[in-house]
Amino acid sequence: MAFGKTQTGGLARLSDEDNHGYLYAHLSSLAYKPLLGMSPKSWYKMPAKATVVSYRAPKYELGPINLFDKNVRTIDSMKKELKRAKNDSTIDGILLVNPSYGTSFALMQELIEAFRDFKESGKHISVYYDNISNGGYIFSASIADKIYLNPTGMLDLRGIAIASPYLRDLLDSVGVEPINLRSHKYKNAGNMFSESEMTEAEREVYESLLDSIYEQVLASIETGRGDRLIKPIAELVDEGPYVIAQEALDAGLVDKLIYQDELKGELKKDFSFSKERKEMANYHNYEWAKPKENLIAVIYASGNIVMGKGKAGQKIAHQTTVDLIRKARKDPKYKGIILRVDSGGGSAQASDIILRELELAKKENNMPIVVSMAGSAASGGYYIAANADKIVADGTTLTGSIGVIGLAFNASELFKKVKVNWSTVKKGEHADLGALHRPMRDSEKNILESMIEHTYDDFIGIVADGRGMSKDEVHEIAQGRVWTGAQAKDIGLVDALGGMATSRI
C-alpha cells in the first residue's frame, strides 16, 4: 500500500525446502538522507548488459540460469535500481553504453516504463552505441534524450518477423508418422511435426500477433522520438537496415555520430554534466519494520507447469506452488495474493490443482487474487490465472491459447528400414496404447480425442466462470488461439495493461 511517499507493508520470504518462490510486501517508512558533500549533476553509468527475467532462483541454487548468472537480472531488481537513481539527488542522468537487454517484448515494455518513470523526475537518459541492433533501437528510441552512434557503426532497424521450421517431410522420409491430436486448428504447438508448411490458421494467428506487437513497437518509438524523425517511423523501418551511420543520422533516428572517447565531451556540451559515477551512493536509510499484518503475498510462477516438486525459475511444480499458496492463505498476516505468471503452459492436471488452491484462498480465506502476466501466460499459464479477481498483462504478453494438444508418433516404418522387429504379449485391449512400433488404432485415437475434448470443455468452463462469460463466448475467442495482452484486454481475457505496479490489491 502507498500513501503519498509513505509505503506500508513488511518484507518476508516464503519458501520451502525447494526454495521456490517468495512472498513479500513492504512495511516501512522511507527516510531519504543524502550525505553531505556529494557532487551534484553527475551521470550514473548504469550496467547495460543483462538477460532480464521475471524471476530467478537464489544464487546458491544450481540451475540452467545460475550456472552462468553474472548478467542475469530480474525486472524487479532493475526497477529498484532505476527508482534509487531517480530519488538520488546527486544523479541527474543515466548513461548506457552499448546496452543489450535480452528479454521478451513484454518485459522490455516494463523496462521502458521504468526508464520513462526515471525521466519524469526531470532527469536525462543518454545512450551510446558502436552498432545498434533491432531490439536495441526499439528500447533506446523509446527512452533516450540522446542516441549517439559510432561514425562507422550501423543501425540494424528492420521490423519483426516469425519463422518456424516444419519437419513433416523429414519425418516421412525416415518412416515416422506424427499424430497431432489438437482440440482446434489454432492449437499449433505440434504443427512443426505434423505439417510440411505453415497452415492458414497458424498464419492468421502469427499475422495477428505481429500486427499487435508491431503497432505497439512503432507507438513506443514514436512516443520516444517521433518529433526528431524525418518521416513516419513505419516508413523508416521499411527503408532499413541503415548500414551507413550518416543515413541513420539524416533520418533523425540518432542524434550524433561520435566515437566513444568523445562521449564525455558531448555529454558536457549537451547537458552540462561532466562527472561520471559507476555506482550509486548507499545514501538511503531504510527503517524496516517487522511483518505484522495486512501483507500481500507475491508468488512467482515461472516455467513449464509440471506435477511434483521443483526449483524456482526452472518450472512451476504443482506441489511446490500449492504449498506456497496454502502457506500464504493460512497465515493471518496476509490479506491477498499476487501471482506473477510467466509460463507457456504444461500439465493440465498440475494447472488444475494449482487453480483449486487459489480458489480455496478466495472462498475459505476471503483473499483477493491478482494475476500479473509477464512474457507469457498461455494455455496452462492462463488456466491458473482464469479465476483471479483481476488479471493484468503487458501489452505484448502472449496469452490465451485456451485449448488442448496431444502428440504421438508411429515409427513402424522407421523400424522396418533399420531392420528392427517387434513382438508384443499383452493382457488388456489397450495395454500397449501409444506404442511407437505400430500404427495407432482408431479406437485408441478415439480415447485420446475424447480426453482432449473433455479437457477443453473443462477449460472453457473454468474461463467462463472466472471471466463472467458464457462457454459459447469463451469458445469464440479460445480454440487454442494466442493473443497479445492488448488484444486479450479488448476481448475480455485481461482486465488491465501494465506490470507489477498495476497489479495492486
Coordinates of N, CA and C in Angstrom, one line a residue, residues 294-391:
N294 N -1.8 -7.4 7.3 CA -2.2 -6.8 6.1 C -1.1 -6.8 5.0
L295 N -0.4 -7.9 4.9 CA 0.6 -8.1 3.9 C 0.1 -8.7 2.7
I296 N 0.8 -8.5 1.6 CA 0.4 -9.1 0.3 C 1.5 -10.2 -0.1
A297 N 1.0 -11.4 -0.4 CA 1.9 -12.4 -0.8 C 2.2 -12.4 -2.3
V298 N 3.4 -12.3 -2.7 CA 3.8 -12.3 -4.1 C 4.4 -13.6 -4.4
I299 N 3.8 -14.4 -5.3 CA 4.3 -15.7 -5.6 C 4.6 -15.8 -7.1
Y300 N 5.8 -16.2 -7.4 CA 6.3 -16.3 -8.8 C 6.1 -17.7 -9.3
A301 N 5.5 -17.7 -10.5 CA 5.2 -18.9 -11.2 C 5.8 -18.9 -12.6
S302 N 7.0 -19.3 -12.7 CA 7.8 -19.2 -14.0 C 8.2 -20.6 -14.5
G303 N 8.0 -20.8 -15.8 CA 8.5 -22.0 -16.4 C 7.3 -23.0 -16.8
N304 N 7.7 -24.2 -17.2 CA 6.7 -25.2 -17.6 C 6.0 -25.7 -16.4
I305 N 4.7 -26.0 -16.5 CA 3.8 -26.4 -15.4 C 3.9 -28.0 -15.4
V306 N 4.3 -28.5 -14.3 CA 4.5 -30.0 -14.1 C 4.0 -30.4 -12.8
M307 N 3.8 -31.8 -12.7 CA 3.4 -32.4 -11.5 C 4.7 -32.5 -10.6
G308 N 4.5 -32.5 -9.3 CA 5.6 -32.8 -8.3 C 6.1 -31.5 -7.7
K309 N 7.4 -31.6 -7.3 CA 8.1 -30.5 -6.7 C 9.3 -30.1 -7.7
G310 N 9.7 -28.8 -7.5 CA 10.8 -28.3 -8.4 C 11.4 -27.0 -7.9
K311 N 12.4 -26.6 -8.7 CA 13.1 -25.4 -8.3 C 12.5 -24.2 -9.0
A312 N 12.6 -23.1 -8.3 CA 12.0 -21.8 -8.8 C 12.8 -21.4 -10.0
G313 N 12.1 -20.7 -10.9 CA 12.7 -20.2 -12.1 C 13.0 -21.3 -13.2
Q314 N 12.8 -22.5 -12.9 CA 13.0 -23.6 -13.8 C 11.7 -24.2 -14.3
K315 N 10.8 -24.3 -13.3 CA 9.5 -24.9 -13.7 C 8.5 -24.5 -12.6
I316 N 7.2 -24.7 -12.9 CA 6.1 -24.5 -12.0 C 5.6 -25.8 -11.5
A317 N 6.2 -26.3 -10.4 CA 5.9 -27.7 -9.9 C 4.6 -27.5 -9.1
H318 N 3.7 -28.4 -9.3 CA 2.3 -28.2 -8.7 C 2.4 -28.2 -7.2
Q319 N 3.1 -29.2 -6.6 CA 3.1 -29.3 -5.1 C 3.8 -28.2 -4.5
T320 N 4.9 -27.7 -5.1 CA 5.7 -26.6 -4.5 C 4.8 -25.4 -4.6
T321 N 4.2 -25.1 -5.7 CA 3.3 -23.9 -5.8 C 2.1 -24.0 -4.9
V322 N 1.5 -25.1 -4.8 CA 0.4 -25.3 -3.9 C 0.8 -25.0 -2.5
D323 N 1.9 -25.5 -2.1 CA 2.4 -25.3 -0.7 C 2.6 -23.8 -0.4
L324 N 3.1 -23.1 -1.4 CA 3.3 -21.6 -1.2 C 2.0 -20.9 -1.0
I325 N 1.0 -21.2 -1.9 CA -0.3 -20.6 -1.8 C -1.0 -21.0 -0.5
R326 N -0.9 -22.2 -0.1 CA -1.5 -22.7 1.2 C -0.9 -22.0 2.4
K327 N 0.4 -21.8 2.3 CA 1.1 -21.2 3.5 C 0.6 -19.7 3.6
A328 N 0.5 -19.1 2.4 CA 0.0 -17.7 2.5 C -1.4 -17.6 2.9
R329 N -2.3 -18.4 2.4 CA -3.7 -18.3 2.7 C -4.0 -18.7 4.2
K330 N -3.2 -19.5 4.8 CA -3.4 -19.9 6.2 C -2.7 -19.0 7.2
D331 N -1.9 -18.0 6.7 CA -1.2 -17.1 7.6 C -2.0 -15.8 7.7
P332 N -2.5 -15.5 8.9 CA -3.4 -14.3 9.1 C -2.7 -13.0 8.7
K333 N -1.4 -13.0 8.6 CA -0.7 -11.7 8.3 C -1.0 -11.3 6.8
Y334 N -1.3 -12.3 6.0 CA -1.5 -12.0 4.6 C -3.0 -11.7 4.2
K335 N -3.2 -10.7 3.5 CA -4.6 -10.3 3.2 C -4.9 -10.5 1.7
G336 N -3.9 -10.9 0.9 CA -4.2 -11.2 -0.5 C -2.9 -11.8 -1.2
I337 N -3.1 -12.2 -2.4 CA -2.1 -12.9 -3.2 C -1.9 -12.3 -4.6
I338 N -0.7 -11.9 -5.0 CA -0.4 -11.6 -6.3 C 0.4 -12.7 -6.9
L339 N -0.1 -13.3 -8.0 CA 0.6 -14.4 -8.7 C 1.2 -13.9 -9.9
R340 N 2.5 -13.9 -10.0 CA 3.2 -13.4 -11.2 C 3.5 -14.6 -12.1
V341 N 2.9 -14.6 -13.2 CA 2.9 -15.8 -14.1 C 3.8 -15.5 -15.4
D342 N 4.7 -16.4 -15.6 CA 5.5 -16.3 -16.9 C 5.6 -17.8 -17.4
S343 N 4.6 -18.3 -18.1 CA 4.6 -19.7 -18.5 C 3.8 -19.9 -19.8
G344 N 4.3 -20.8 -20.6 CA 3.5 -21.2 -21.8 C 2.6 -22.4 -21.6
G345 N 2.5 -22.9 -20.3 CA 1.6 -24.0 -20.0 C 2.4 -25.2 -19.6
G346 N 1.7 -26.3 -19.8 CA 2.2 -27.6 -19.4 C 1.1 -28.6 -19.0
S347 N 1.3 -29.3 -17.9 CA 0.3 -30.3 -17.4 C -1.0 -29.7 -17.1
A348 N -2.1 -30.3 -17.7 CA -3.4 -29.8 -17.4 C -3.8 -30.2 -15.9
Q349 N -3.4 -31.3 -15.5 CA -3.7 -31.7 -14.1 C -3.0 -30.8 -13.1
A350 N -1.7 -30.6 -13.3 CA -1.0 -29.7 -12.4 C -1.6 -28.3 -12.4
S351 N -2.0 -27.8 -13.6 CA -2.6 -26.5 -13.6 C -3.9 -26.5 -12.8
D352 N -4.7 -27.5 -12.9 CA -6.0 -27.6 -12.2 C -5.8 -27.6 -10.7
I353 N -4.8 -28.3 -10.2 CA -4.6 -28.4 -8.8 C -4.1 -27.1 -8.3
I354 N -3.3 -26.4 -9.0 CA -2.9 -25.0 -8.6 C -4.0 -24.1 -8.6
L355 N -4.9 -24.1 -9.6 CA -6.1 -23.3 -9.6 C -7.0 -23.6 -8.4
R356 N -7.1 -24.8 -8.1 CA -8.0 -25.2 -6.9 C -7.5 -24.5 -5.6
E357 N -6.2 -24.5 -5.4 CA -5.7 -23.9 -4.2 C -5.9 -22.4 -4.2
L358 N -5.8 -21.8 -5.4 CA -6.1 -20.3 -5.5 C -7.6 -20.1 -5.2
E359 N -8.5 -21.0 -5.7 CA -9.9 -20.8 -5.4 C -10.2 -21.0 -3.9
L360 N -9.5 -21.9 -3.3 CA -9.7 -22.1 -1.8 C -9.3 -20.8 -1.1
A361 N -8.2 -20.2 -1.5 CA -7.8 -18.9 -0.9 C -8.9 -17.9 -1.0
K362 N -9.6 -17.8 -2.1 CA -10.7 -16.9 -2.3 C -11.9 -17.3 -1.4
K363 N -12.3 -18.6 -1.5 CA -13.5 -19.0 -0.8 C -13.4 -19.2 0.7
E364 N -12.3 -19.8 1.1 CA -12.2 -20.2 2.5 C -11.5 -19.0 3.3
N365 N -10.7 -18.3 2.7 CA -9.9 -17.3 3.4 C -10.2 -15.9 3.0
N366 N -11.2 -15.7 2.0 CA -11.6 -14.4 1.6 C -10.5 -13.5 1.1
M367 N -9.5 -14.2 0.4 CA -8.4 -13.4 -0.1 C -8.5 -13.0 -1.5
P368 N -8.3 -11.7 -1.9 CA -8.4 -11.3 -3.3 C -7.1 -11.9 -4.0
I369 N -7.3 -12.3 -5.2 CA -6.2 -12.8 -6.0 C -6.0 -11.9 -7.3
V370 N -4.8 -11.5 -7.5 CA -4.5 -10.7 -8.7 C -3.4 -11.4 -9.4
V371 N -3.5 -11.6 -10.7 CA -2.5 -12.2 -11.5 C -1.8 -11.1 -12.4
S372 N -0.5 -11.1 -12.3 CA 0.3 -10.3 -13.2 C 1.1 -11.2 -14.2
M373 N 0.8 -10.9 -15.5 CA 1.4 -11.7 -16.5 C 2.6 -11.1 -17.1
A374 N 3.7 -11.8 -17.2 CA 5.0 -11.3 -17.7 C 5.1 -11.6 -19.2
G375 N 6.1 -12.3 -19.6 CA 6.3 -12.5 -21.1 C 5.2 -13.4 -21.7
S376 N 4.8 -14.4 -21.0 CA 3.7 -15.2 -21.5 C 2.9 -15.8 -20.3
A377 N 1.6 -16.0 -20.6 CA 0.7 -16.7 -19.7 C -0.3 -17.4 -20.5
A378 N 0.1 -18.4 -21.2 CA -0.7 -19.1 -22.2 C -1.0 -20.5 -21.8
S379 N -2.1 -21.0 -22.4 CA -2.5 -22.4 -22.1 C -2.7 -22.6 -20.6
G380 N -1.9 -23.5 -20.1 CA -2.0 -23.7 -18.6 C -1.6 -22.5 -17.8
G381 N -0.8 -21.6 -18.4 CA -0.4 -20.4 -17.8 C -1.6 -19.5 -17.6
Y382 N -2.6 -19.5 -18.6 CA -3.8 -18.8 -18.5 C -4.8 -19.5 -17.6
Y383 N -4.8 -20.8 -17.6 CA -5.7 -21.7 -16.8 C -5.6 -21.3 -15.3
I384 N -4.3 -21.2 -14.8 CA -4.1 -20.9 -13.4 C -4.5 -19.5 -13.1
A385 N -4.6 -18.6 -14.1 CA -5.0 -17.2 -13.9 C -6.4 -16.9 -14.0
A386 N -7.2 -17.9 -14.6 CA -8.5 -17.6 -15.1 C -9.5 -17.1 -14.0
N387 N -9.4 -17.6 -12.8 CA -10.3 -17.3 -11.7 C -9.9 -16.1 -10.8
A388 N -8.9 -15.4 -11.2 CA -8.4 -14.3 -10.4 C -9.4 -13.1 -10.4
D389 N -9.3 -12.3 -9.3 CA -10.2 -11.2 -9.2 C -9.8 -10.1 -10.3
K390 N -8.5 -10.1 -10.6 CA -8.0 -9.1 -11.6 C -6.9 -9.7 -12.3
I391 N -6.8 -9.6 -13.6 CA -5.7 -10.1 -14.4 C -5.1 -8.9 -15.1

